[in-house]
Short mmCIF file of C-alpha atoms in Angstrom, two decimals:
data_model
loop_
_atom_site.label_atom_id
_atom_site.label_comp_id
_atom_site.label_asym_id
_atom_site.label_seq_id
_atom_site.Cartn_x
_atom_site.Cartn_y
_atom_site.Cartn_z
CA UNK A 279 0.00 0.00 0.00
CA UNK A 280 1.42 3.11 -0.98
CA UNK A 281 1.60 5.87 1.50
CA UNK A 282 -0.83 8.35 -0.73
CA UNK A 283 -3.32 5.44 -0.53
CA UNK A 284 -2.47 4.70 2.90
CA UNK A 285 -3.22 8.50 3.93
CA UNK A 286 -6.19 8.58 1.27
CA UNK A 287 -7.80 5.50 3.44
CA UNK A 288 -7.23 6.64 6.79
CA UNK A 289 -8.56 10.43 5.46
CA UNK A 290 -11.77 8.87 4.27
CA UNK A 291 -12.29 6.44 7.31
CA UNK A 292 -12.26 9.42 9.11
CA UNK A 293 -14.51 11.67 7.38
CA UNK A 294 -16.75 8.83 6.37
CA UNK A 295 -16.96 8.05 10.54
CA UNK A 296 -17.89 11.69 10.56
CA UNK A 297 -20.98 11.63 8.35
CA UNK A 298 -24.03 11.35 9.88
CA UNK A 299 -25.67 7.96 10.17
CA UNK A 300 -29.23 8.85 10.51
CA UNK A 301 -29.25 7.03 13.73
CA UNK A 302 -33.25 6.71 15.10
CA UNK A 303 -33.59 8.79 18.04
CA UNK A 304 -36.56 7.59 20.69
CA UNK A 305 -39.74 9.34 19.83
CA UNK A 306 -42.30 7.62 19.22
CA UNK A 307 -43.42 7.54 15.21
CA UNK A 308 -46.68 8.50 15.84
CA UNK A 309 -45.19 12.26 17.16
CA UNK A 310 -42.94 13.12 15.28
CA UNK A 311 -42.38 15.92 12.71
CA UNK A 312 -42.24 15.44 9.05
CA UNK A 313 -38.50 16.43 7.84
CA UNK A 314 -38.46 19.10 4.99
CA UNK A 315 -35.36 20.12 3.13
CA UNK A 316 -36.21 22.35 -0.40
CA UNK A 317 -39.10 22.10 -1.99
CA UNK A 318 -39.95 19.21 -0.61
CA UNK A 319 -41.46 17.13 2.10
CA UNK A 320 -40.91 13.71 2.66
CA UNK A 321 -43.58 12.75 5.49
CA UNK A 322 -41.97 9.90 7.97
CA UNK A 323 -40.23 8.08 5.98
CA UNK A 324 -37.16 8.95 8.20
CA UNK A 325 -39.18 6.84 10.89
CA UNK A 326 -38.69 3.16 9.25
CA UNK A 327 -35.62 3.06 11.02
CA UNK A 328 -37.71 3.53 14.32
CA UNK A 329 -39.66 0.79 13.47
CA UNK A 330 -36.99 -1.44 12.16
CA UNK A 331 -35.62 -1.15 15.74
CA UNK A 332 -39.12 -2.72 17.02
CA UNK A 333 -37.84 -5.82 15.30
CA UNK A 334 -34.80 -6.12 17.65
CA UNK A 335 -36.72 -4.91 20.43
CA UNK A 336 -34.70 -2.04 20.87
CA UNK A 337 -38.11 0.58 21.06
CA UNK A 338 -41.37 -0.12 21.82
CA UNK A 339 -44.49 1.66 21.75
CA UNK A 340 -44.87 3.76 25.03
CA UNK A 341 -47.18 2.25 26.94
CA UNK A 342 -50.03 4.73 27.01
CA UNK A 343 -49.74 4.61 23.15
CA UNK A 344 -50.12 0.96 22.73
CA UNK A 345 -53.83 0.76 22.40
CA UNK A 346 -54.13 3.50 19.94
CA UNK A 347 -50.85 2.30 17.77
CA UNK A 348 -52.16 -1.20 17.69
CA UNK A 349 -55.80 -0.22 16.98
CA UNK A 350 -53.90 1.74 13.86
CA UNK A 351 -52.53 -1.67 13.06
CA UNK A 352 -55.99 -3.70 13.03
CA UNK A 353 -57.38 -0.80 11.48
CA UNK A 354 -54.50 -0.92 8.37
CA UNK A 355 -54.78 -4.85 7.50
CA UNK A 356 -52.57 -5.95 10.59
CA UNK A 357 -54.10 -9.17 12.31
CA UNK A 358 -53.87 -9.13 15.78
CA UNK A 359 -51.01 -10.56 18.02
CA UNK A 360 -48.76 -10.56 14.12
CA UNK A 361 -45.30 -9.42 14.98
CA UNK A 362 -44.60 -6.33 13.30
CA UNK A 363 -41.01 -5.86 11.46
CA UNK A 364 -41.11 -2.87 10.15
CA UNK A 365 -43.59 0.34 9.25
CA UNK A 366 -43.69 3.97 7.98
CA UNK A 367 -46.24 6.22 9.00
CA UNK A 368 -46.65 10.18 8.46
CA UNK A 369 -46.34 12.78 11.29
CA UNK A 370 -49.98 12.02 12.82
CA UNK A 371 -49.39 8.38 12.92
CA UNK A 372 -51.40 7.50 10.41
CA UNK A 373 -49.17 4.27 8.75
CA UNK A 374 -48.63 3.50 4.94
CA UNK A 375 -46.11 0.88 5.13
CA UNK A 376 -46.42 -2.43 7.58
CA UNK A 377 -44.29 -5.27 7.39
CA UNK A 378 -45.58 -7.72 9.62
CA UNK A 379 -44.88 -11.48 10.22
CA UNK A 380 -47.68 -13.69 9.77
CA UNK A 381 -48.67 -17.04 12.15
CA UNK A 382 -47.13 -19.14 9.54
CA UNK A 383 -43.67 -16.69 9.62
CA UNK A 384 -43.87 -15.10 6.67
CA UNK A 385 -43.35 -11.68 6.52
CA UNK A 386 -45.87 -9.75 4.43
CA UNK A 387 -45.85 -6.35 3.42
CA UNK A 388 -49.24 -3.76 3.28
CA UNK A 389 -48.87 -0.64 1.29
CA UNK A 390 -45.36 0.80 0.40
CA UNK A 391 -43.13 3.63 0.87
CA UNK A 392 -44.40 7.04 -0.36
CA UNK A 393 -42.50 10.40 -0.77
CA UNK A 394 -45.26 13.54 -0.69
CA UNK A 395 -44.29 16.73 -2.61
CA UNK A 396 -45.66 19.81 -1.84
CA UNK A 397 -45.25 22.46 -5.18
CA UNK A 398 -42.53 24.96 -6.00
CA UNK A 399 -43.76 28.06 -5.04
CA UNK A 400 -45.01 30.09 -7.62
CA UNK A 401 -42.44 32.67 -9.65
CA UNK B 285 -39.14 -29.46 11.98
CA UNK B 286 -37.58 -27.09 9.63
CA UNK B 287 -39.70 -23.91 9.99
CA UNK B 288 -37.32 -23.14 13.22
CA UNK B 289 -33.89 -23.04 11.69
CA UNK B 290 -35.56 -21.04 8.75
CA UNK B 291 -37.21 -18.54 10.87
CA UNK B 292 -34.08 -18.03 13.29
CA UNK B 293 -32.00 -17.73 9.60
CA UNK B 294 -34.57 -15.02 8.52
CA UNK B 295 -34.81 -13.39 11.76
CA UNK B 296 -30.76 -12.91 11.72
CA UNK B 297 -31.05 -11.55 8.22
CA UNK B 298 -33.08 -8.88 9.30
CA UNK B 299 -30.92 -8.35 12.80
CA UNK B 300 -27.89 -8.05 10.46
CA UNK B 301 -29.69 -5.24 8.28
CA UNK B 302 -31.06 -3.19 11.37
CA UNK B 303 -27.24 -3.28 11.72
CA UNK B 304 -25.55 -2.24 8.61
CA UNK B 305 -28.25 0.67 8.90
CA UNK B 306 -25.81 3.01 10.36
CA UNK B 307 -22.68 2.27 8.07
CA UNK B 308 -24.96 2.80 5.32
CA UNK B 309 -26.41 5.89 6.05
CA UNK B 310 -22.78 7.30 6.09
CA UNK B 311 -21.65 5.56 3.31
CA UNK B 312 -24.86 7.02 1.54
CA UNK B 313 -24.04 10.65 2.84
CA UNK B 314 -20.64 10.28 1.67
CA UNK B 315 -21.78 9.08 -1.90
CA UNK B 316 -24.76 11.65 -2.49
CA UNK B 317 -23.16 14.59 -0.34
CA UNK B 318 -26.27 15.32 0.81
CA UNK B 319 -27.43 13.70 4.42
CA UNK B 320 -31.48 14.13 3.79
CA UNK B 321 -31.07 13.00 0.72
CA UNK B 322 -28.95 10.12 1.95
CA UNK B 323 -31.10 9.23 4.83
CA UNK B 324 -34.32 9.06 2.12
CA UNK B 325 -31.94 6.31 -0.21
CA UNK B 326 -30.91 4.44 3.28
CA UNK B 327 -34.34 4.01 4.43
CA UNK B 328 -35.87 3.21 0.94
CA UNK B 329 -32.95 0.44 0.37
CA UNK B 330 -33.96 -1.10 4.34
CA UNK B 331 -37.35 -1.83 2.63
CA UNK B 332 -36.08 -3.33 -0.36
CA UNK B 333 -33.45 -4.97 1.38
CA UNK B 334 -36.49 -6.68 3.53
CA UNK B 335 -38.99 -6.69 1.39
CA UNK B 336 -36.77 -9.04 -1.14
CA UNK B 337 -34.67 -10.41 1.93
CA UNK B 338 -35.66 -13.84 0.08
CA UNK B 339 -33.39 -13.34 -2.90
CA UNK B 340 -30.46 -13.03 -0.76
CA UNK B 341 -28.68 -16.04 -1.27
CA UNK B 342 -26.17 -15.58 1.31
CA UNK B 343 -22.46 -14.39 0.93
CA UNK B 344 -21.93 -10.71 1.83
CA UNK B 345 -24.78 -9.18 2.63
CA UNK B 346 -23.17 -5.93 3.16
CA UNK B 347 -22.36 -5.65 -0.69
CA UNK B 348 -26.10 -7.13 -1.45
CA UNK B 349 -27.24 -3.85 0.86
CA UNK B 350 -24.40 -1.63 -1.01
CA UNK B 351 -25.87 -3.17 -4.49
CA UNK B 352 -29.72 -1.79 -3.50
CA UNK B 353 -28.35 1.06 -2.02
CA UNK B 354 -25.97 2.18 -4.82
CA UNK B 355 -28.48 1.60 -7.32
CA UNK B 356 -31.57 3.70 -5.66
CA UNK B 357 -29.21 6.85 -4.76
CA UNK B 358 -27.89 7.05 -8.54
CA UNK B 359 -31.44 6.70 -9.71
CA UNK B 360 -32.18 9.52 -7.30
CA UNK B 361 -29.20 11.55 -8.36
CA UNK B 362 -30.87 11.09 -12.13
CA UNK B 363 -34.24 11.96 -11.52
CA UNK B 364 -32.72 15.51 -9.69
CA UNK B 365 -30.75 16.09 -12.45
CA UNK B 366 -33.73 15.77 -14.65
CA UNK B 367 -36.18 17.64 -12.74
CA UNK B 368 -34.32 20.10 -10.80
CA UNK B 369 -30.97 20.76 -12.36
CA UNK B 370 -28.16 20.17 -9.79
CA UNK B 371 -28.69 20.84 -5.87
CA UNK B 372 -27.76 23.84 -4.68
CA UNK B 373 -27.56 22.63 -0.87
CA UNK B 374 -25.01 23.96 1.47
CA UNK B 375 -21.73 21.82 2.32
CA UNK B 376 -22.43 20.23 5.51
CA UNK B 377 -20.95 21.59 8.68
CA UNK B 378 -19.48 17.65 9.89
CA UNK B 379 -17.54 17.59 5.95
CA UNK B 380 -16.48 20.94 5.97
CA UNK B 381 -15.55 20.38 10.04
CA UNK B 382 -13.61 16.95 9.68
CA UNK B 383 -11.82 17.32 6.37
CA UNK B 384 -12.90 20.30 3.92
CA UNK B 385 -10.00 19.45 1.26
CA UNK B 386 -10.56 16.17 0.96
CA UNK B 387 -14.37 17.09 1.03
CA UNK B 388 -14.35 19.55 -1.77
CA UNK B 389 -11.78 17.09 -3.52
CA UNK B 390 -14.19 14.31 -3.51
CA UNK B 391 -17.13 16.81 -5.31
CA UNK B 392 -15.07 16.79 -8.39
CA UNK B 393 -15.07 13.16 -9.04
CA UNK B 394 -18.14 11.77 -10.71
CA UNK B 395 -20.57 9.71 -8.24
CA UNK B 396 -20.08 6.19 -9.83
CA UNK B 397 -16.58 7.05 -9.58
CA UNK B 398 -16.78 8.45 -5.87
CA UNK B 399 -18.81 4.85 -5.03
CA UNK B 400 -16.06 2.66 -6.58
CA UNK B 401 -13.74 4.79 -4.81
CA UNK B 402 -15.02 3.76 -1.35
CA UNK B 403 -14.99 0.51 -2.06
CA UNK B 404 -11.90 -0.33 -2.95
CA UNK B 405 -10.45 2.18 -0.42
CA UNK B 406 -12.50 1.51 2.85
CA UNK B 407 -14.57 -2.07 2.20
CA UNK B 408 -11.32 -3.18 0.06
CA UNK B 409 -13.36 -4.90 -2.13
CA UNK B 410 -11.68 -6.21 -5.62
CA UNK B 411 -12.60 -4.12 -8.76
CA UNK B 412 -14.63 -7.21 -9.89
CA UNK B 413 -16.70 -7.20 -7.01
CA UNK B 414 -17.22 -3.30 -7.47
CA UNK B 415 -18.10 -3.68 -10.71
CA UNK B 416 -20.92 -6.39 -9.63
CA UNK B 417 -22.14 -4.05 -7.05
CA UNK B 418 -22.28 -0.91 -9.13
CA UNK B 419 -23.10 -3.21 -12.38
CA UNK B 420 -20.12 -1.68 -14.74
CA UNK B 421 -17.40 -3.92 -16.69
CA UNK B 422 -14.27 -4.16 -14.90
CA UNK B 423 -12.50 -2.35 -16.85
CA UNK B 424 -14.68 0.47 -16.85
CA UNK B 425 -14.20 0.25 -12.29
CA UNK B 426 -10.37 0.08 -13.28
CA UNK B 427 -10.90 3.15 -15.12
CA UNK B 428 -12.78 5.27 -12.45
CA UNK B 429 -10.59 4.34 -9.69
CA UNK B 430 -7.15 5.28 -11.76
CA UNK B 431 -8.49 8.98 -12.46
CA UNK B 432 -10.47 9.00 -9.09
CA UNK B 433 -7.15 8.69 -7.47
CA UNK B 434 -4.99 10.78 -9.67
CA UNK B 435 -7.56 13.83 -9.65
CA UNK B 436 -7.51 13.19 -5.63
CA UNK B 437 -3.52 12.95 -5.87
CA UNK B 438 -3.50 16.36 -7.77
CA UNK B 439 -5.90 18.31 -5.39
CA UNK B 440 -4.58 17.15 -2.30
CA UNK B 441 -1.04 17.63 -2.92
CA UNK B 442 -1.62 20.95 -4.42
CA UNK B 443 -3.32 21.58 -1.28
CA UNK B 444 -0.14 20.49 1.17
CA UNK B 445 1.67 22.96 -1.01
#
């Protein structure tokens, strides 16, 4: 390893180490804010990552929250009891992405991911 | 008797995601130089990733998550090129904090380029395996990397100077 590359890597490690890494803080999905940067709005997408955590148990729902999160569940397709792995909701809670695991283990996915735009403002 | 070891398989696939998450949010910010735009292409290739966790076949599933991830963020940097010309957003304050040469180095190498160039550099990966994970020819990887490096070479040494 040359030294340039040698000093390139260790440069990169560091800035890359540097970079943010989007890391899910604990708020509950069902508060939080929608994230705008430009023109645009993407509504809760940034909140998968909240709910990827539910898979490894790291955050759960707080408890006074439970009832009305998992009545959001039933009320999206979600049997009751299914083990959810993932979801996406927008900034009032309202969810249109559940991954959830089935009795049988599968994992099955209702609705997708969707980015809202809100217009340019006019000239 | 074989639903157990398939579900405990599955379940680690998706424990071994919710892991990468991190490294690929970075190596996503570093790639698009933009950290919103970065955490939309992380969180969009965590659903693919799980959604289609059933075509992983196993090997490295750090370049299968790279592969997604690569793939969304150039498609991204296409449709903004399209629709809204090139982004005007700010440096951010932790590039311009930890290392603003290298930084505004990196900005004049093209992004297929910049990809191939943290792979080979950071995840060491061969320029074979780059070229499977950004799906270019060898050759063409071999290619990027050489000027990546000598335009990198240039600007950073003219900046010790």
């Amino acid at each position: 390893m040359t030294h340039f590359h040698a000093d390139l890597r260790a440069r990169l490690l560091r800035l890359e180490a540097a970079a943010p890494d989007a890391a899910p803080d604990a708020a509950p999905a069902a508060t939080a804010a929608p994230r705008t940067h430009g023109k645009r709005t993407v509504a809760a997408v940034g909140l998968l990552s909240l709910a990827i955590l539910a898979s490894a148990g790291v955050f759960s729902e707080p408890a006074q929250s439970r009832a009305t999160y998992e009545s959001r569940l039933r009320d999206f397709g979600v049997p009751a009891g299914a083990e959810v792995v993932a979801f996406a909701s927008d900034a009032d809670g309202n969810f249109f992405m559940v991954m959830y695991r089935d009795s049988s283990g599968q994992v099955v996915t209702l609705g997708g991911v969707e980015r809202l735009h809100t217009p340019p403002p006019a000239p | 008797m074989e639903l157990a070891p398939a579900l405990t398989t599955t379940h680690d696939l998706e424990q071994e995601l919710v892991a990468l998450y991190p490294a690929l949010a970075r190596r996503m910010a570093m790639v698009l130089r933009d950290p919103d735009i970065a955490q939309d292409i992380a969180q969009s290739t965590m659903v693919r990733a799980l959604e289609h966790r059933r075509r992983f076949n196993g090997g490295d599933l750090r370049a299968w998550v790279y592969t997604i991830g690569l793939r969304l963020a150039f498609n991204e940097l296409r449709r903004r090129r399209t629709v809204q010309g090139r982004s005007s957003a700010e440096e951010p304050t932790w590039a311009m904090t930890m290392d603003p040469d290298l930084w505004v180095a990196l900005a004049a190498i093209e992004p297929r380029a910049r990809a191939a160039l943290f792979l080979s550099v950071l995840d060491g990966y061969t320029h074979a395996e780059i070229g499977r994970i950004l799906g270019a020819p060898e050759g063409t990887v071999s290619s990027w990397l050489s000027r990546a490096k000598d335009r990198l070479r240039s600007a950073l040494e003219e900046d010790d100077r």
